[in-house]
CSV table of N, CA and C in Angstrom, one decimal:
chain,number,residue,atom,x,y,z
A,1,UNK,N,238.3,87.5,123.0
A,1,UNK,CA,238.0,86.1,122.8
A,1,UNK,C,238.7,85.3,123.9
A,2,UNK,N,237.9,84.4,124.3
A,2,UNK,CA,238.4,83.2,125.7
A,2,UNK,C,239.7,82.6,124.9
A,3,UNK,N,240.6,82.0,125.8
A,3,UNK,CA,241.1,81.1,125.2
A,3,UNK,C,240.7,79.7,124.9
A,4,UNK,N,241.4,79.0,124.5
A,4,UNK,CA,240.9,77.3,124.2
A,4,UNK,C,241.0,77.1,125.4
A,5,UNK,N,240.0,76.3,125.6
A,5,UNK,CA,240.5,75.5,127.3
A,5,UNK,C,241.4,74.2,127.3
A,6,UNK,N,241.9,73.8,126.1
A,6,UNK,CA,243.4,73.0,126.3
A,6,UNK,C,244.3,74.0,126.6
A,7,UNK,N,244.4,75.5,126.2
A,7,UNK,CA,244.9,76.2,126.7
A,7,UNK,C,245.4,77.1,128.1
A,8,UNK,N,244.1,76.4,128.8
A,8,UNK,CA,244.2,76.9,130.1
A,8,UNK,C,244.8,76.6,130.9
A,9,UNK,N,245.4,76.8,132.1
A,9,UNK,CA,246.1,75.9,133.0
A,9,UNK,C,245.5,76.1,134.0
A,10,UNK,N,245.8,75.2,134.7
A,10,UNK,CA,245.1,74.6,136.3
A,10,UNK,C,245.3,75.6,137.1
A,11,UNK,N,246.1,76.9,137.2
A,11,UNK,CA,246.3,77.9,138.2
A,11,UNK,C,245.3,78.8,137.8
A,12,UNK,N,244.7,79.0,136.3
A,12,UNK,CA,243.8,80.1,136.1
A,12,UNK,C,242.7,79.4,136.2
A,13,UNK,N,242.5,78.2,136.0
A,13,UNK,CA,241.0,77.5,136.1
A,13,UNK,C,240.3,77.9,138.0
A,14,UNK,N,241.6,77.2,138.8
A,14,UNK,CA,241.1,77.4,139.9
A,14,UNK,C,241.4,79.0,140.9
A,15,UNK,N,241.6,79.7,139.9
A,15,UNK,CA,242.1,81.2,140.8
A,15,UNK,C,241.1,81.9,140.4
A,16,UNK,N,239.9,81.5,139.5
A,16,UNK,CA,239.3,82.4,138.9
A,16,UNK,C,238.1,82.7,140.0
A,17,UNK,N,238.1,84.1,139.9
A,17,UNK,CA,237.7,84.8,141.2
A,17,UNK,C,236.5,85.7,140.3
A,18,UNK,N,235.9,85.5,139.2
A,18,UNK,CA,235.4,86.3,138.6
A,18,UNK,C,233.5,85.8,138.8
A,19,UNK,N,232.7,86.7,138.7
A,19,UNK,CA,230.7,86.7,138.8
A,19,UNK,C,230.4,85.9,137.4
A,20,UNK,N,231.3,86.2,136.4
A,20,UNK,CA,230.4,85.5,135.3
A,20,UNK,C,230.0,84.2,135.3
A,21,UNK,N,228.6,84.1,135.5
A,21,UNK,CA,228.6,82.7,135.4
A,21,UNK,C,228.8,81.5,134.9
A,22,UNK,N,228.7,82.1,133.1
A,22,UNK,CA,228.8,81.3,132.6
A,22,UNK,C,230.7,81.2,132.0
A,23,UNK,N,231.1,81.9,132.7
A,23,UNK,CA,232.6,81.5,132.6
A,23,UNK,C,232.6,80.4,133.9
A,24,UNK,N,232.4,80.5,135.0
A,24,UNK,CA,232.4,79.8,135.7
A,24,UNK,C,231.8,78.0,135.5
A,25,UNK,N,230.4,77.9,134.7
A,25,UNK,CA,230.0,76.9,134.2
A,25,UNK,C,231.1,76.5,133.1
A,26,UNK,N,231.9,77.3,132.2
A,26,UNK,CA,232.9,76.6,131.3
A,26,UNK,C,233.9,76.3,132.1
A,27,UNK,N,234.7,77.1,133.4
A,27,UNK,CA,235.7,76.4,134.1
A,27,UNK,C,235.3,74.7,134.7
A,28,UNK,N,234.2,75.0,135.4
A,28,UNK,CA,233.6,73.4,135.5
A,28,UNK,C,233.3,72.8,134.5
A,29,UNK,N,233.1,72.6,133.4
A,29,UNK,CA,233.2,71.8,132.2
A,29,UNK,C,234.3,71.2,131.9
A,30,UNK,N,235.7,72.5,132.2
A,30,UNK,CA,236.9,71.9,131.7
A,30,UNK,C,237.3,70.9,132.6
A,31,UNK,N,237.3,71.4,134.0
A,31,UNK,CA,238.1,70.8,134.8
A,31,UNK,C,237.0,68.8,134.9
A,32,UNK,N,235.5,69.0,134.7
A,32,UNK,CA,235.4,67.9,134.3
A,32,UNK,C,235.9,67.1,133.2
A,33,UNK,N,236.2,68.0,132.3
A,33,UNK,CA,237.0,66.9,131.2
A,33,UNK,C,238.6,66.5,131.1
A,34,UNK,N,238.9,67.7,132.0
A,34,UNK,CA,240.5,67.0,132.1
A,34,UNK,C,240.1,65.9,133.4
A,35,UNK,N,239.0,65.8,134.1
A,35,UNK,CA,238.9,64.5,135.3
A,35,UNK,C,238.8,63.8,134.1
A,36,UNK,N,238.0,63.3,133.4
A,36,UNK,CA,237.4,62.0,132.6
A,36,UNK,C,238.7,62.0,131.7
A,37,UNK,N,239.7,63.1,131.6
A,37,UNK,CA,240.9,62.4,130.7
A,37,UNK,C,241.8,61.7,131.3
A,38,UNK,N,241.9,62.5,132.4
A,38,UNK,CA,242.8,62.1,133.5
A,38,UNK,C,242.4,60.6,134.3
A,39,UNK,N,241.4,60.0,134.5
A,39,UNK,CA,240.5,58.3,134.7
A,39,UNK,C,240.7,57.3,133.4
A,40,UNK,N,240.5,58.0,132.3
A,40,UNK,CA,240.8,57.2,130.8
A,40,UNK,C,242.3,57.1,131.1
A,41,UNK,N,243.5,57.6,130.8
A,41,UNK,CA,244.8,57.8,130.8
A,41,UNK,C,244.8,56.9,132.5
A,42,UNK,N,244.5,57.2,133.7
A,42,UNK,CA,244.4,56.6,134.3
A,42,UNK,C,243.8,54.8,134.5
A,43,UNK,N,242.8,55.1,133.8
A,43,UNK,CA,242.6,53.4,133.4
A,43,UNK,C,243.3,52.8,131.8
A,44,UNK,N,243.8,53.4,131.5
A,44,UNK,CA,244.6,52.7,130.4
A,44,UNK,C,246.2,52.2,130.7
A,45,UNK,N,246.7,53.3,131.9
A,45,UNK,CA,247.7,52.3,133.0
A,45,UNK,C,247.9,51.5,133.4
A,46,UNK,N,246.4,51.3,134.4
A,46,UNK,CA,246.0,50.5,135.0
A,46,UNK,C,245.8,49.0,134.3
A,47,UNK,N,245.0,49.4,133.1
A,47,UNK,CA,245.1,48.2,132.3
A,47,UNK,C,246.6,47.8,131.8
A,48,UNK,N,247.2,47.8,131.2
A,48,UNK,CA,248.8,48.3,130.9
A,48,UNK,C,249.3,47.1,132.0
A,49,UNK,N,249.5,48.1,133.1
A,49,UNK,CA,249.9,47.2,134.3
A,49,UNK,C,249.5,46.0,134.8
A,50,UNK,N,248.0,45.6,134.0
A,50,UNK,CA,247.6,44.3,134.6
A,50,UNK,C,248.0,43.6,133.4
A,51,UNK,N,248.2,44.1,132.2
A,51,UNK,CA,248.6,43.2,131.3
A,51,UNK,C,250.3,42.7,131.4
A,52,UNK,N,250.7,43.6,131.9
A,52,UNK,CA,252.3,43.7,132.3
A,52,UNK,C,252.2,42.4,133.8
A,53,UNK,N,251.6,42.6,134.3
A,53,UNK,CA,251.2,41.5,135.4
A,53,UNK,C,251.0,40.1,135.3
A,54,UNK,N,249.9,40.2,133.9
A,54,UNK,CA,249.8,39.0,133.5
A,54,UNK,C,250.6,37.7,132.4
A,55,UNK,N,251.5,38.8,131.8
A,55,UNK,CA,252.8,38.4,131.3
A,55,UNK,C,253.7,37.9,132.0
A,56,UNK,N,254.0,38.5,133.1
A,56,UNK,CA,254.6,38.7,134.1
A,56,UNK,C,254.4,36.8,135.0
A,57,UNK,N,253.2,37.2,135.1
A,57,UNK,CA,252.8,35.6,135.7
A,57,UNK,C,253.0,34.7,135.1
A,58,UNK,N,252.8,34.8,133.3
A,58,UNK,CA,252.3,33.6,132.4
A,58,UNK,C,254.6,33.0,132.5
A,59,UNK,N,254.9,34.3,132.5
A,59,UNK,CA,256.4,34.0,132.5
A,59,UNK,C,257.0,32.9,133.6
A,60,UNK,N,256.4,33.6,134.7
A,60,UNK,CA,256.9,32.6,136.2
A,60,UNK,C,256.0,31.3,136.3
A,61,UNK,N,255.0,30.9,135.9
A,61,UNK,CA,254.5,29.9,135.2
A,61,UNK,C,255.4,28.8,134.5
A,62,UNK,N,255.8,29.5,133.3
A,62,UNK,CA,256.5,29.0,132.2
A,62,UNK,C,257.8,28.4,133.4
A,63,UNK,N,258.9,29.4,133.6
A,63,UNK,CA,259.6,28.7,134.6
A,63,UNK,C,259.3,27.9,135.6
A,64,UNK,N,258.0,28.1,136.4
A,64,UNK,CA,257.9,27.0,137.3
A,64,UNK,C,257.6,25.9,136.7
A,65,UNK,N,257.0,25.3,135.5
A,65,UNK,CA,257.0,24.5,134.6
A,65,UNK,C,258.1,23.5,134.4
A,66,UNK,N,259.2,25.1,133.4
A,66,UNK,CA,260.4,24.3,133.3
A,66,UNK,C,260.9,23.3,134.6
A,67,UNK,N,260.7,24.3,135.5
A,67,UNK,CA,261.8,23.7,136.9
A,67,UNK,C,261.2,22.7,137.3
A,68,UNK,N,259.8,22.5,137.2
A,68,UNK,CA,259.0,21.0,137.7
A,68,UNK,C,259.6,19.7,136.5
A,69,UNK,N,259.9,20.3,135.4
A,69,UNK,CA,259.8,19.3,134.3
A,69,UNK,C,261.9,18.9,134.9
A,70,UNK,N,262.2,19.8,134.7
A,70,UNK,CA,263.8,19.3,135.4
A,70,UNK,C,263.8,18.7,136.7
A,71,UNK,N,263.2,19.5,137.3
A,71,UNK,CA,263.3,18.5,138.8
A,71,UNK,C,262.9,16.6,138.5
A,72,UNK,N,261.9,16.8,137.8
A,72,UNK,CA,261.3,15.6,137.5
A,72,UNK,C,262.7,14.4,136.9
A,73,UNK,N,263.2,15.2,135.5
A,73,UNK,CA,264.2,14.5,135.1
A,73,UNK,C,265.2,14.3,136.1
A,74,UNK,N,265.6,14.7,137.3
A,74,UNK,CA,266.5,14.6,138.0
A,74,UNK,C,266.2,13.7,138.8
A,75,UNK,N,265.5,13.3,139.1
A,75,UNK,CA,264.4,12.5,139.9
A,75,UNK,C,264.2,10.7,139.0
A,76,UNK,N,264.4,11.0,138.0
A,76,UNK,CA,264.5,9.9,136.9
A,76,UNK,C,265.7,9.2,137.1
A,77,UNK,N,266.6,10.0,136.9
A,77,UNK,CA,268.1,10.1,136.9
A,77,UNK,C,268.6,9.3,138.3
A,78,UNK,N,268.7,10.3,139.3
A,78,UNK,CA,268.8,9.7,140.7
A,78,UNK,C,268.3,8.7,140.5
A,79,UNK,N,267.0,8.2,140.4
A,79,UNK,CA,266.2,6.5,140.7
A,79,UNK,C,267.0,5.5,139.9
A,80,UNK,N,267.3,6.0,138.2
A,80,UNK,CA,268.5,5.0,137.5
A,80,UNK,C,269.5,4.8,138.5
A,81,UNK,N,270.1,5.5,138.6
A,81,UNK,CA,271.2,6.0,139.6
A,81,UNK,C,271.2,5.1,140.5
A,82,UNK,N,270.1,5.0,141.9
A,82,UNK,CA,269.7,4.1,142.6
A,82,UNK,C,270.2,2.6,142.4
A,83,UNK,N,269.5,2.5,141.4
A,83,UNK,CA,269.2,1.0,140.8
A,83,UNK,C,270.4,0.7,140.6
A,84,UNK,N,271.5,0.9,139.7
A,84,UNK,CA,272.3,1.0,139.3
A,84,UNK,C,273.2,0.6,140.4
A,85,UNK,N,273.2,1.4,141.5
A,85,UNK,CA,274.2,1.3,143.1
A,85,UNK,C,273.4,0.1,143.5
A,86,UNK,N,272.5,-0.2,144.0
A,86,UNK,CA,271.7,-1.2,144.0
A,86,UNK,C,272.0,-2.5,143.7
A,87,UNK,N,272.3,-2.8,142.4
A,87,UNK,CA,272.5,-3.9,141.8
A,87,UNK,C,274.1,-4.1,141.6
A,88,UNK,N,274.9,-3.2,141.8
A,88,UNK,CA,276.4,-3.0,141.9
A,88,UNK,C,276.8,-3.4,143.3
A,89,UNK,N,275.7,-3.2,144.3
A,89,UNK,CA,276.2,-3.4,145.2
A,89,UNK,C,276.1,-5.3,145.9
A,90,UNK,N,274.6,-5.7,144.9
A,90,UNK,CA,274.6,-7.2,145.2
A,90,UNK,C,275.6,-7.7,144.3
A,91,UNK,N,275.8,-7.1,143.4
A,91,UNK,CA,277.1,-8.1,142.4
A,91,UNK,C,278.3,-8.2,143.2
A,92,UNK,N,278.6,-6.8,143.8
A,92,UNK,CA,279.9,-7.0,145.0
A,92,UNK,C,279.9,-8.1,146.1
A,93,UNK,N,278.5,-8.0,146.7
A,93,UNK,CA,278.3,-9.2,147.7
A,93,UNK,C,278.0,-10.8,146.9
A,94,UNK,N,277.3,-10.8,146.2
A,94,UNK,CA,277.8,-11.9,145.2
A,94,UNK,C,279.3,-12.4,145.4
A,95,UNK,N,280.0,-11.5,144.1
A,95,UNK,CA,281.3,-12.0,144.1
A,95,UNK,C,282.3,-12.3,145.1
A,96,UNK,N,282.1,-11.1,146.6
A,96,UNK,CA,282.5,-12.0,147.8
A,96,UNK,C,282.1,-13.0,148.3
A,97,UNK,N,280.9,-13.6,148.3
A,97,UNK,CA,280.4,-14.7,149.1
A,97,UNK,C,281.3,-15.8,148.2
A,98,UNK,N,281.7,-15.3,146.9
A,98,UNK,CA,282.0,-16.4,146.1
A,98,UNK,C,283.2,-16.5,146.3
A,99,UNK,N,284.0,-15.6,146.5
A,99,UNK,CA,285.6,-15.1,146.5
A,99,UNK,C,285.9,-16.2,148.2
A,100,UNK,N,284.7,-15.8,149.2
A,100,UNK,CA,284.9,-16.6,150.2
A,100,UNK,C,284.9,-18.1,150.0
A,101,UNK,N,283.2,-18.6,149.5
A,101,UNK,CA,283.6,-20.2,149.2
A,101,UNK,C,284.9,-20.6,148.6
A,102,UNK,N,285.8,-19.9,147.0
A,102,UNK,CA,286.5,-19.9,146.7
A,102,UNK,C,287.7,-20.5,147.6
A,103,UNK,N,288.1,-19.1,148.5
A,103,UNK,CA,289.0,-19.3,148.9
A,103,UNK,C,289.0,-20.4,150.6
A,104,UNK,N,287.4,-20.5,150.6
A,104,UNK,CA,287.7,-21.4,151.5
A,104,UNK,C,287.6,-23.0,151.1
A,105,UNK,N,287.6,-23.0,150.3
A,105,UNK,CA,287.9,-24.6,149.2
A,105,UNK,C,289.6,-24.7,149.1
A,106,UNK,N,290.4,-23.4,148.4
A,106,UNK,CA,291.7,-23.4,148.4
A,106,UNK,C,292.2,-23.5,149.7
A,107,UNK,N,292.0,-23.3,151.1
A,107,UNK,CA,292.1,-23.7,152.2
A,107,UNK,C,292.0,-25.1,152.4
A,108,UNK,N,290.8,-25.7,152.2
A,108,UNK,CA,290.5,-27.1,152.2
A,108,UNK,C,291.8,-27.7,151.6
A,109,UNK,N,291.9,-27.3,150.6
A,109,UNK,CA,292.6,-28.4,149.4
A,109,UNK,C,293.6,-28.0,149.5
A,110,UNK,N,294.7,-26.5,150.3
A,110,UNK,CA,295.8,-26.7,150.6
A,110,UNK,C,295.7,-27.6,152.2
A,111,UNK,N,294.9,-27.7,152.8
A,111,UNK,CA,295.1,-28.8,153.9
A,111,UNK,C,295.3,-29.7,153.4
A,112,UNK,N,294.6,-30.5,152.5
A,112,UNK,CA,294.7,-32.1,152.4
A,112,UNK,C,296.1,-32.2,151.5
A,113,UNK,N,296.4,-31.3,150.6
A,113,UNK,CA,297.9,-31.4,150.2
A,113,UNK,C,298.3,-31.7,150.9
A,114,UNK,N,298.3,-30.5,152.0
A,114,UNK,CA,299.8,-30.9,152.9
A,114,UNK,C,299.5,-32.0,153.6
A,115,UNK,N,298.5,-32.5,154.2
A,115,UNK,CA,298.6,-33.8,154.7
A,115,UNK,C,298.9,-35.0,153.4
A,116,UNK,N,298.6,-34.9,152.7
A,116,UNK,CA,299.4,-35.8,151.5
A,116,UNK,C,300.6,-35.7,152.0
A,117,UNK,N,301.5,-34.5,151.8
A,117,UNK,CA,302.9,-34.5,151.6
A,117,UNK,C,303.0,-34.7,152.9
A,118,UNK,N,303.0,-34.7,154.0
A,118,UNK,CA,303.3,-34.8,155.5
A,118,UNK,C,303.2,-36.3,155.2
A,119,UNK,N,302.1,-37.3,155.1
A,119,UNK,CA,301.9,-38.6,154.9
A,119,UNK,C,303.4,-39.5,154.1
A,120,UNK,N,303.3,-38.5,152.7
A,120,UNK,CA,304.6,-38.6,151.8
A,120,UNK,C,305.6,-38.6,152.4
A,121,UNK,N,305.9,-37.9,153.1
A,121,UNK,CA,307.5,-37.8,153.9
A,121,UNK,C,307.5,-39.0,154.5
A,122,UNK,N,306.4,-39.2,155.5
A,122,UNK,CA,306.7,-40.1,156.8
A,122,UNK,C,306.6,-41.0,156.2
A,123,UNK,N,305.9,-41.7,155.1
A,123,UNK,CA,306.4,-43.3,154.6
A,123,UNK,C,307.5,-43.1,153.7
A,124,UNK,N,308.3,-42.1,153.2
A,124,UNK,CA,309.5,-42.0,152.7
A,124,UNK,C,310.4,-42.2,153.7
A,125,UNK,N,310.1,-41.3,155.1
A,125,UNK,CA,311.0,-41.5,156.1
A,125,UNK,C,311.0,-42.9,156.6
A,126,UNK,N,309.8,-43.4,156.7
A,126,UNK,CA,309.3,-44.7,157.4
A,126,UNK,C,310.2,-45.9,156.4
A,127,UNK,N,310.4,-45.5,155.4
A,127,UNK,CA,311.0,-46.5,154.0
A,127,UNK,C,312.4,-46.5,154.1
A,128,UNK,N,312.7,-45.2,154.2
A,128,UNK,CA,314.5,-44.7,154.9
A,128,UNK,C,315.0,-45.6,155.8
A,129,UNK,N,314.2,-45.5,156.6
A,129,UNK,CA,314.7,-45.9,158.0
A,129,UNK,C,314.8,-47.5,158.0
A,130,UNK,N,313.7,-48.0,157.3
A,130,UNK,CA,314.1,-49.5,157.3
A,130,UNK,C,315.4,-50.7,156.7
A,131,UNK,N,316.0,-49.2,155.3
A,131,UNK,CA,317.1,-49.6,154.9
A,131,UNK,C,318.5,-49.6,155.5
């Protein structure tokens, strides 16, 4: 009796050197059905691997998502940020323009003191001198 042809191995399928034909029509039968197993198993990898691919993508998607949605908030941030230096920075120039008038008023009005008191002395002195 033959063996099973899951039993056979690929060294006896193709070494078979024998006239019968119709052994030979069953060696080509098998070796076509380990091809059509070996294509099925072959295309069930292949599928496999495109699904692994496509995960794969939906993943780096996902992150490039996240990183667009962070970049974005950072971008928010910096522009507050902006504003922020922006308007800190006219308040500074503000308060110096003021710091200036300020101090150039206290200029003013330490001049005219002292010409008061210079004025003061000399009709004190001018009053001195008469006695």
């Amino acid at each position: 009796m033959a063996k099973d042809w899951k039993e056979l191995t690929t060294d006896e399928l193709l070494n078979f050197n024998g006239p019968e034909t119709a052994e030979i029509a069953r060696f080509e039968r098998i070796m076509q059905q380990r091809t059509a197993e070996s294509l099925r198993e072959f295309q069930s990898e292949l599928s496999n691997t495109a699904n692994h691919i496509n995960q794969s993508t939906d993943r780096i998607v996902g992150v490039g998502n996240r990183l667009i949605k962070t970049i974005e908030a950072q971008g928010e941030a910096q522009k507050k940020h902006q504003r922020s230096i922006v308007w800190l920075t006219v308040v500074i120039a503000v308060a110096t323009v003021a710091y200036v008038i300020i101090t150039w008023f206290s200029v003013q009005t330490m001049q005219e003191a002292n010409d008061i008191q210079r004025k003061s002395a000399n009709i004190e002195r001018s009053g001195n001198t008469k006695t």
